Tab-separated table of C-alpha atoms in Angstrom:
chain	number	residue	atom	x	y	z
A	1	MET	CA	92.684	135.066	90.854
A	2	ALA	CA	91.508	133.415	94.051
A	3	LEU	CA	93.124	130.150	95.001
A	4	PRO	CA	90.945	127.016	95.272
A	5	ARG	CA	90.036	126.085	98.826
A	6	THR	CA	92.409	123.620	100.422
A	7	ASP	CA	90.145	122.883	103.395
A	8	ARG	CA	89.020	119.287	102.872
A	9	THR	CA	88.446	118.400	106.517
A	10	PRO	CA	85.461	116.033	105.947
A	11	ALA	CA	87.307	114.119	103.205
A	12	THR	CA	90.456	114.000	105.334
A	13	LEU	CA	88.549	112.666	108.342
A	14	ARG	CA	86.865	110.020	106.183
A	15	GLY	CA	90.215	108.976	104.755
A	16	ARG	CA	91.722	108.677	108.226
A	17	TRP	CA	88.734	106.701	109.474
A	18	TRP	CA	89.001	104.174	106.627
A	19	ALA	CA	92.767	103.925	107.104
A	20	LEU	CA	92.165	103.168	110.798
A	21	TYR	CA	89.501	100.619	109.927
A	22	TYR	CA	91.571	98.716	107.362
A	23	ARG	CA	94.865	98.847	109.269
A	24	ARG	CA	93.707	98.342	112.848
A	25	CYS	CA	90.153	97.023	113.048
A	26	LEU	CA	90.700	94.350	110.393
A	27	ALA	CA	93.959	93.158	111.942
A	28	GLY	CA	92.307	89.978	113.191
A	29	PHE	CA	92.560	88.597	116.691
A	30	PRO	CA	95.890	88.866	118.541
A	31	TRP	CA	96.223	85.117	119.017
A	32	TYR	CA	96.599	82.100	116.796
A	33	TRP	CA	96.099	78.385	117.208
A	34	PRO	CA	96.177	76.058	114.193
A	35	SER	CA	93.241	73.940	113.196
A	36	ARG	CA	93.183	70.218	113.824
A	37	PRO	CA	94.683	68.480	111.991
A	38	PRO	CA	97.286	71.258	111.758
A	39	GLY	CA	98.200	72.745	108.408
A	40	ARG	CA	101.612	72.895	106.844
A	41	GLU	CA	104.035	73.509	109.668
A	42	PRO	CA	106.005	76.357	107.988
A	43	MET	CA	102.759	78.247	107.368
A	44	ALA	CA	101.529	77.558	110.884
A	45	GLN	CA	104.824	78.921	112.195
A	46	ALA	CA	104.542	81.993	109.971
A	47	ARG	CA	101.004	82.744	111.159
A	48	ARG	CA	102.048	82.151	114.772
A	49	LEU	CA	105.026	84.494	114.304
A	50	VAL	CA	102.688	87.300	113.227
A	51	ARG	CA	100.625	86.948	116.400
A	52	GLN	CA	103.672	86.630	118.675
A	53	HIS	CA	104.966	89.961	117.372
A	54	PHE	CA	101.592	91.710	117.644
A	55	GLY	CA	102.366	95.243	118.841
A	56	ALA	CA	106.110	94.577	119.002
A	57	GLY	CA	108.196	97.648	119.678
A	58	HIS	CA	105.757	99.057	122.260
A	59	PRO	CA	105.839	98.766	126.063
A	60	PRO	CA	104.134	95.645	127.524
A	61	ALA	CA	101.214	97.644	128.933
A	62	LEU	CA	100.457	99.220	125.559
A	63	ARG	CA	100.794	95.854	123.824
A	64	ALA	CA	98.279	94.335	126.223
A	65	LEU	CA	95.892	97.249	125.698
A	66	ALA	CA	96.264	96.912	121.919
A	67	ARG	CA	95.407	93.225	122.121
A	68	VAL	CA	92.265	93.969	124.112
A	69	MET	CA	91.164	96.787	121.799
A	70	THR	CA	91.804	94.695	118.680
A	71	ALA	CA	89.840	91.767	120.087
A	72	LEU	CA	86.907	94.088	120.861
A	73	ALA	CA	87.027	95.739	117.435
A	74	GLY	CA	87.286	92.431	115.543
A	75	PRO	CA	83.650	91.201	115.480
A	76	PRO	CA	82.065	94.568	114.496
A	77	ALA	CA	84.759	95.046	111.849
A	78	VAL	CA	83.940	91.629	110.361
A	79	LEU	CA	80.250	92.550	110.092
A	80	LEU	CA	81.147	95.881	108.492
A	81	ASN	CA	83.438	94.074	106.061
A	82	LEU	CA	80.569	91.789	105.041
A	83	TRP	CA	78.293	94.778	104.501
A	84	LEU	CA	80.911	96.625	102.408
A	85	ILE	CA	81.476	93.601	100.174
A	86	ARG	CA	77.735	93.088	99.701
A	87	ARG	CA	77.198	96.763	98.901
A	88	GLY	CA	80.134	96.958	96.505
A	89	ARG	CA	79.822	93.623	94.691
A	90	GLY	CA	76.147	92.846	95.025
A	91	PRO	CA	74.168	90.212	96.960
A	92	GLU	CA	75.350	87.452	94.637
A	93	ALA	CA	78.948	87.966	95.840
A	94	VAL	CA	77.916	87.524	99.489
A	95	PRO	CA	75.186	84.866	99.696
A	96	THR	CA	73.281	85.199	102.949
A	97	GLY	CA	73.477	81.478	103.599
A	98	ARG	CA	77.282	81.642	103.634
A	99	MET	CA	77.483	84.505	106.146
A	100	PRO	CA	77.618	82.313	109.286
A	101	GLY	CA	80.533	80.375	107.799
A	102	ALA	CA	82.318	83.612	106.919
A	103	ILE	CA	81.867	84.945	110.459
A	104	ARG	CA	83.088	81.664	111.950
A	105	ALA	CA	86.169	81.652	109.703
A	106	ALA	CA	86.961	85.205	110.790
A	107	LEU	CA	86.559	84.457	114.504
A	108	ARG	CA	88.250	81.047	114.482
A	109	HIS	CA	90.895	81.287	111.747
A	110	ASN	CA	91.498	85.053	111.337
A	111	VAL	CA	90.355	84.884	107.706
A	112	LEU	CA	88.513	88.009	106.542
A	113	PRO	CA	85.120	87.562	104.832
A	114	GLY	CA	86.422	88.883	101.530
A	115	GLU	CA	88.940	86.052	101.321
A	116	TYR	CA	86.457	83.499	102.632
A	117	TYR	CA	84.186	84.211	99.656
A	118	ALA	CA	86.998	84.734	97.151
A	119	TYR	CA	88.633	81.386	97.921
A	120	GLU	CA	85.329	79.562	98.571
A	121	LEU	CA	86.551	78.273	101.916
A	122	TRP	CA	83.219	76.591	102.618
A	123	GLN	CA	84.270	73.768	100.296
A	124	PRO	CA	85.438	70.810	102.438
A	125	ASP	CA	88.840	70.360	100.798
A	126	ARG	CA	89.629	74.070	101.091
A	127	ALA	CA	88.327	74.332	104.654
A	128	ALA	CA	90.634	71.457	105.612
A	129	SER	CA	93.684	73.391	104.348
A	130	VAL	CA	92.695	76.782	105.768
A	131	ASP	CA	95.994	77.064	107.672
A	132	ASP	CA	98.143	76.311	104.644
A	133	PHE	CA	98.142	79.949	103.535
A	134	LEU	CA	98.837	83.499	104.684
A	135	TYR	CA	95.998	85.995	104.459
A	136	SER	CA	95.818	89.708	103.771
A	137	ASN	CA	95.726	90.771	107.421
A	138	GLU	CA	98.832	88.660	108.138
A	139	ALA	CA	101.063	88.973	105.076
A	140	SER	CA	101.921	92.654	105.536
A	141	ARG	CA	102.609	92.100	109.234
A	142	LEU	CA	104.866	89.134	108.499
A	143	PHE	CA	106.797	91.373	106.109
A	144	LYS	CA	107.288	93.842	108.972
A	145	VAL	CA	108.582	91.069	111.229
A	146	LEU	CA	111.089	89.840	108.611
A	147	ASN	CA	112.095	93.221	107.192
A	148	ARG	CA	114.509	95.225	109.327
A	149	PRO	CA	113.940	98.997	109.638
A	150	ALA	CA	116.174	101.163	107.491
A	151	GLN	CA	117.201	104.799	107.969
A	152	PRO	CA	116.336	106.558	105.808
A	153	ASP	CA	113.395	104.333	104.850
A	154	PRO	CA	113.191	104.148	101.028
A	155	ILE	CA	110.003	102.065	101.165
A	156	GLY	CA	107.831	104.133	103.495
A	157	ASP	CA	109.281	107.553	102.620
A	158	LYS	CA	108.658	108.597	98.997
A	159	LEU	CA	111.348	111.275	99.081
A	160	ALA	CA	113.938	108.786	100.384
A	161	PHE	CA	112.767	106.383	97.673
A	162	TYR	CA	113.359	109.033	95.001
A	163	GLU	CA	116.851	109.715	96.361
A	164	MET	CA	117.651	105.970	96.371
A	165	CYS	CA	116.506	105.576	92.756
A	166	LYS	CA	118.518	108.618	91.694
A	167	ALA	CA	121.636	107.294	93.447
A	168	HIS	CA	121.374	103.909	91.693
A	169	GLY	CA	120.309	105.177	88.265
A	170	LEU	CA	116.830	103.651	88.469
A	171	PRO	CA	114.010	105.322	86.527
A	172	THR	CA	111.406	107.069	88.663
A	173	PRO	CA	109.458	110.315	88.177
A	174	ALA	CA	111.533	113.308	89.227
A	175	VAL	CA	110.626	115.281	92.331
A	176	LEU	CA	110.310	118.884	91.132
A	177	ALA	CA	109.408	120.419	94.478
A	178	ALA	CA	108.657	119.405	98.051
A	179	PHE	CA	106.365	121.603	100.159
A	180	ALA	CA	106.667	121.033	103.918
A	181	PRO	CA	104.272	122.555	106.480
A	182	ASN	CA	106.867	125.240	107.205
A	183	GLY	CA	107.792	125.947	103.552
A	184	LEU	CA	109.692	124.553	100.576
A	185	LEU	CA	112.485	122.110	101.281
A	186	PRO	CA	115.715	124.001	100.444
A	187	GLU	CA	116.987	121.645	97.729
A	188	PHE	CA	113.909	122.284	95.575
A	189	GLU	CA	113.517	126.056	95.874
A	190	ALA	CA	114.769	126.924	92.370
A	191	VAL	CA	112.521	124.582	90.346
A	192	ALA	CA	109.906	126.183	88.041
A	193	LEU	CA	106.557	124.395	88.032
A	194	SER	CA	104.499	126.147	85.352
A	195	GLY	CA	104.108	124.804	81.829
A	196	ARG	CA	103.605	121.086	82.485
A	197	ASP	CA	101.063	118.695	83.970
A	198	LEU	CA	101.850	117.915	87.600
A	199	PHE	CA	101.054	115.144	90.037
A	200	VAL	CA	101.062	115.876	93.781
A	201	LYS	CA	101.267	113.214	96.497
A	202	PRO	CA	102.089	113.118	100.221
A	203	ARG	CA	105.623	112.182	101.189
A	204	LEU	CA	104.224	109.600	103.612
A	205	GLY	CA	101.057	107.669	102.848
A	206	MET	CA	99.517	104.924	100.792
A	207	SER	CA	96.651	104.015	98.421
A	208	GLY	CA	96.754	107.360	96.653
A	209	LEU	CA	95.219	109.206	99.611
A	210	GLY	CA	95.968	112.920	99.373
A	211	SER	CA	97.016	112.787	95.701
A	212	GLU	CA	96.078	115.557	93.291
A	213	ARG	CA	96.521	116.094	89.554
A	214	LEU	CA	97.115	119.569	88.084
A	215	ARG	CA	96.532	119.879	84.325
A	216	TRP	CA	98.204	122.734	82.460
A	217	ASP	CA	96.138	124.472	79.767
A	218	LYS	CA	98.326	127.504	78.869
A	219	SER	CA	96.329	129.844	81.079
A	220	GLY	CA	97.002	128.036	84.330
A	221	TYR	CA	96.196	124.816	86.116
A	222	VAL	CA	92.962	122.886	86.436
A	223	THR	CA	92.893	120.679	89.520
A	224	ASN	CA	90.837	117.534	89.869
A	225	ARG	CA	89.738	118.898	93.254
A	226	GLY	CA	87.830	121.690	91.533
A	227	GLY	CA	88.816	125.203	90.496
A	228	ARG	CA	91.654	126.813	88.591
A	229	ILE	CA	95.069	128.050	89.647
A	230	ALA	CA	96.903	130.895	87.924
A	231	PRO	CA	100.432	130.058	86.697
A	232	GLY	CA	102.076	132.133	89.398
A	233	ASP	CA	99.879	130.829	92.194
A	234	VAL	CA	100.611	127.088	92.082
A	235	GLY	CA	103.418	127.416	94.621
A	236	ARG	CA	101.231	129.363	97.051
A	237	TYR	CA	98.401	126.864	96.610
A	238	LEU	CA	100.594	123.840	97.376
A	239	ALA	CA	102.283	125.633	100.276
A	240	ALA	CA	98.827	126.321	101.734
A	241	ARG	CA	97.831	122.665	101.270
A	242	ALA	CA	100.968	121.446	103.037
A	243	ARG	CA	100.429	123.909	105.889
A	244	ASP	CA	96.715	123.112	106.285
A	245	GLU	CA	97.220	119.336	106.142
A	246	GLN	CA	100.443	119.385	108.190
A	247	ARG	CA	102.325	117.068	105.859
A	248	THR	CA	104.974	117.289	103.171
A	249	LEU	CA	103.734	117.215	99.563
A	250	LEU	CA	105.923	116.059	96.668
A	251	VAL	CA	105.399	117.511	93.195
A	252	GLN	CA	106.274	115.369	90.172
A	253	PRO	CA	105.651	115.644	86.427
A	254	ALA	CA	102.496	113.759	85.459
A	255	CYS	CA	103.452	110.658	83.470
A	256	ALA	CA	101.541	109.214	80.502
A	257	ASN	CA	100.556	105.592	79.933
A	258	HIS	CA	102.492	103.604	77.327
A	259	PRO	CA	100.530	103.632	74.027
A	260	SER	CA	100.627	99.835	73.721
A	261	LEU	CA	98.465	99.513	76.842
A	262	ARG	CA	95.598	100.916	74.743
A	263	VAL	CA	94.177	102.828	77.704
A	264	GLU	CA	93.718	106.567	78.067
A	265	ILE	CA	97.185	108.072	77.580
A	266	ASP	CA	96.654	110.914	80.064
A	267	GLY	CA	94.408	108.951	82.432
A	268	ALA	CA	95.365	107.305	85.688
A	269	LEU	CA	98.618	105.390	85.330
A	270	ALA	CA	98.064	101.662	84.957
A	271	THR	CA	100.121	100.484	87.931
A	272	ALA	CA	101.562	97.028	88.430
A	273	ARG	CA	102.424	95.684	91.863
A	274	LEU	CA	105.377	93.286	91.631
A	275	VAL	CA	106.512	91.532	94.817
A	276	THR	CA	110.134	90.461	94.945
A	277	GLY	CA	111.813	88.284	97.567
A	278	ARG	CA	115.396	87.910	98.760
A	279	SER	CA	116.751	84.426	99.473
A	280	THR	CA	119.199	83.561	102.244
A	281	ASN	CA	122.090	83.738	99.769
A	282	GLY	CA	121.130	87.259	98.638
A	283	ASP	CA	119.498	86.421	95.307
A	284	VAL	CA	116.398	88.462	94.420
A	285	ALA	CA	113.547	87.002	92.372
A	286	PRO	CA	110.052	88.156	91.336
A	287	LEU	CA	107.325	86.222	93.174
A	288	PHE	CA	103.972	87.436	91.893
A	289	GLY	CA	102.295	90.492	90.417
A	290	PHE	CA	99.056	92.124	89.359
A	291	ILE	CA	98.052	95.357	87.676
A	292	TYR	CA	95.271	97.880	88.159
A	293	PHE	CA	93.750	99.838	85.279
A	294	GLY	CA	92.194	103.040	86.610
A	295	LYS	CA	88.543	103.944	86.396
A	296	PRO	CA	87.431	106.780	84.079
A	297	ARG	CA	88.017	110.233	85.580
A	298	SER	CA	90.170	108.748	88.340
A	299	ILE	CA	93.696	110.048	88.929
A	300	THR	CA	94.953	106.823	90.555
A	301	SER	CA	94.550	103.208	89.498
A	302	GLN	CA	93.524	101.798	92.892
A	303	HIS	CA	90.115	100.112	92.900
A	304	GLY	CA	90.045	99.912	89.107
A	305	SER	CA	90.029	96.829	86.876
A	306	LEU	CA	92.412	94.068	87.892
A	307	ALA	CA	94.516	91.533	86.007
A	308	LEU	CA	97.125	89.075	87.240
A	309	ILE	CA	100.641	89.098	85.786
A	310	ASP	CA	102.767	86.070	84.990
A	311	PRO	CA	106.098	87.256	86.458
A	312	ALA	CA	108.105	85.146	84.016
A	313	SER	CA	106.575	86.607	80.844
A	314	GLY	CA	104.553	89.705	81.740
A	315	ARG	CA	101.411	88.175	80.253
A	316	LEU	CA	98.045	89.124	81.732
A	317	ALA	CA	95.435	86.704	82.992
A	318	PRO	CA	92.079	87.012	84.755
A	319	PRO	CA	92.045	86.468	88.526
A	320	PRO	CA	90.888	82.976	89.523
A	321	ASP	CA	88.208	84.099	91.975
A	322	ARG	CA	84.780	85.245	90.889
A	323	ALA	CA	84.997	88.724	92.412
A	324	GLY	CA	88.324	89.451	90.723
A	325	ALA	CA	87.109	87.966	87.459
A	326	ARG	CA	84.312	90.515	87.457
A	327	HIS	CA	86.882	93.309	87.499
A	328	TRP	CA	88.697	91.547	84.644
A	329	ARG	CA	85.526	91.264	82.592
A	330	HIS	CA	84.818	94.951	83.142
A	331	TRP	CA	88.210	95.841	81.689
A	332	SER	CA	87.911	93.317	78.848
A	333	ASP	CA	84.453	94.623	77.906
A	334	HIS	CA	85.265	98.319	78.158
A	335	GLY	CA	88.968	98.395	77.337
A	336	PRO	CA	91.256	96.977	74.657
A	337	ARG	CA	90.835	93.313	73.827
A	338	ASP	CA	94.201	92.912	72.117
A	339	VAL	CA	96.509	93.670	75.065
A	340	ASP	CA	97.664	90.413	76.618
A	341	SER	CA	101.116	91.381	77.930
A	342	LEU	CA	102.896	94.387	79.391
A	343	PRO	CA	105.468	96.393	77.404
A	344	ASP	CA	109.152	96.084	78.360
A	345	TRP	CA	108.319	93.633	81.137
A	346	ASP	CA	111.851	92.239	81.357
A	347	THR	CA	113.173	95.777	81.829
A	348	ALA	CA	110.619	96.440	84.572
A	349	VAL	CA	111.664	93.256	86.398
A	350	ARG	CA	115.330	94.263	86.157
A	351	HIS	CA	114.532	97.658	87.684
A	352	ALA	CA	112.605	96.082	90.577
A	353	THR	CA	115.338	93.497	91.174
A	354	ALA	CA	118.062	96.156	91.190
A	355	ALA	CA	116.024	98.320	93.563
A	356	HIS	CA	115.569	95.388	95.952
A	357	LYS	CA	119.306	94.732	95.948
A	358	ALA	CA	119.744	98.372	96.985
A	359	CYS	CA	117.514	97.651	100.026
A	360	PRO	CA	119.338	94.762	101.771
A	361	ASN	CA	117.317	95.188	104.979
A	362	PHE	CA	114.122	93.950	103.347
A	363	VAL	CA	113.212	90.338	102.603
A	364	PHE	CA	109.988	91.044	100.656
A	365	ILE	CA	109.074	94.278	98.870
A	366	GLY	CA	106.039	95.155	96.786
A	367	TRP	CA	107.049	97.546	93.996
A	368	ASP	CA	104.711	99.846	92.086
A	369	LEU	CA	105.631	99.885	88.397
A	370	ALA	CA	104.192	102.279	85.824
A	371	PHE	CA	104.510	101.573	82.092
A	372	THR	CA	104.946	105.055	80.668
A	373	ASP	CA	105.690	106.456	77.235
A	374	GLN	CA	109.283	106.802	78.492
A	375	GLY	CA	109.554	103.165	79.571
A	376	PRO	CA	108.888	101.372	82.879
A	377	MET	CA	109.312	103.460	86.011
A	378	LEU	CA	109.373	102.648	89.717
């Protein structure tokens, strides 16, 4: 039986282009000056700290070049962001009359158009407090400033994360095999893969890019990328993928959604993002959370329906902004109406808190939590 093609060069190039766009082009301008009157001083200091550390860790010449390139890429990226929002959410989400204000907020305050519309920053009282908050293109960079690098890195490296969870007795899907570009990693060579549904993801990466689901149907595997794989060929197929893509692929058993979520059991895992923070005395506490419910026929939950989570109780609530509320209504109209809280939420919070304590180098961490038929997993 012929193996499915692993050559996905166009899709890979598109994925890399969008990763470059979201991570680099939408970084905002490499300077910051607060509005007048200035906002809350701690927030102004936090936003200023992000800009002061722009490109930190690189030689001065490269930092200067990065600042110039980011400043040049900023205005076109803002216009593209407006177009993407209008195409994805419809003209009513991006009124033409508000576009000049959105562009001005992006150029003057480093606030992306998506947040300008979501938070209705054209309203006078909200415009006056524009510097009282962190925004999406600053929060992740502030985390990098405050969080100290760790070796190995259990946050950026999924294999190191698995080893950390295993060492501390924290529930996470097992790694059955790891295919590197030059072959299987030695510690996984004896694991049999046939006879179960599998989920494949890159060792390094984010947003589900490069993920693949292999469904077992007694005669082999059916992949969501198209084609079938004979039982004895799955190893060769994944080895070819790792070699062609020049990255390490981790193979895990595919998990099922908890029945009480009332979503498709074998569909994309409904994934909660819970952010925890460490205080100066070492205490760890949950700060905020939200959950994605995957779209039909999707293997990951990103870009699906969204609900906010009350970190104290695990109860679900619609997002306060109109764009997010539309995602909530989509789930409420097409999904279960009687699910208002997440199963075993207290247990999930304990797992995330324990995992954060095992990562003392990090001040803030966003954890992905899946509510499976075997309980919450990191």
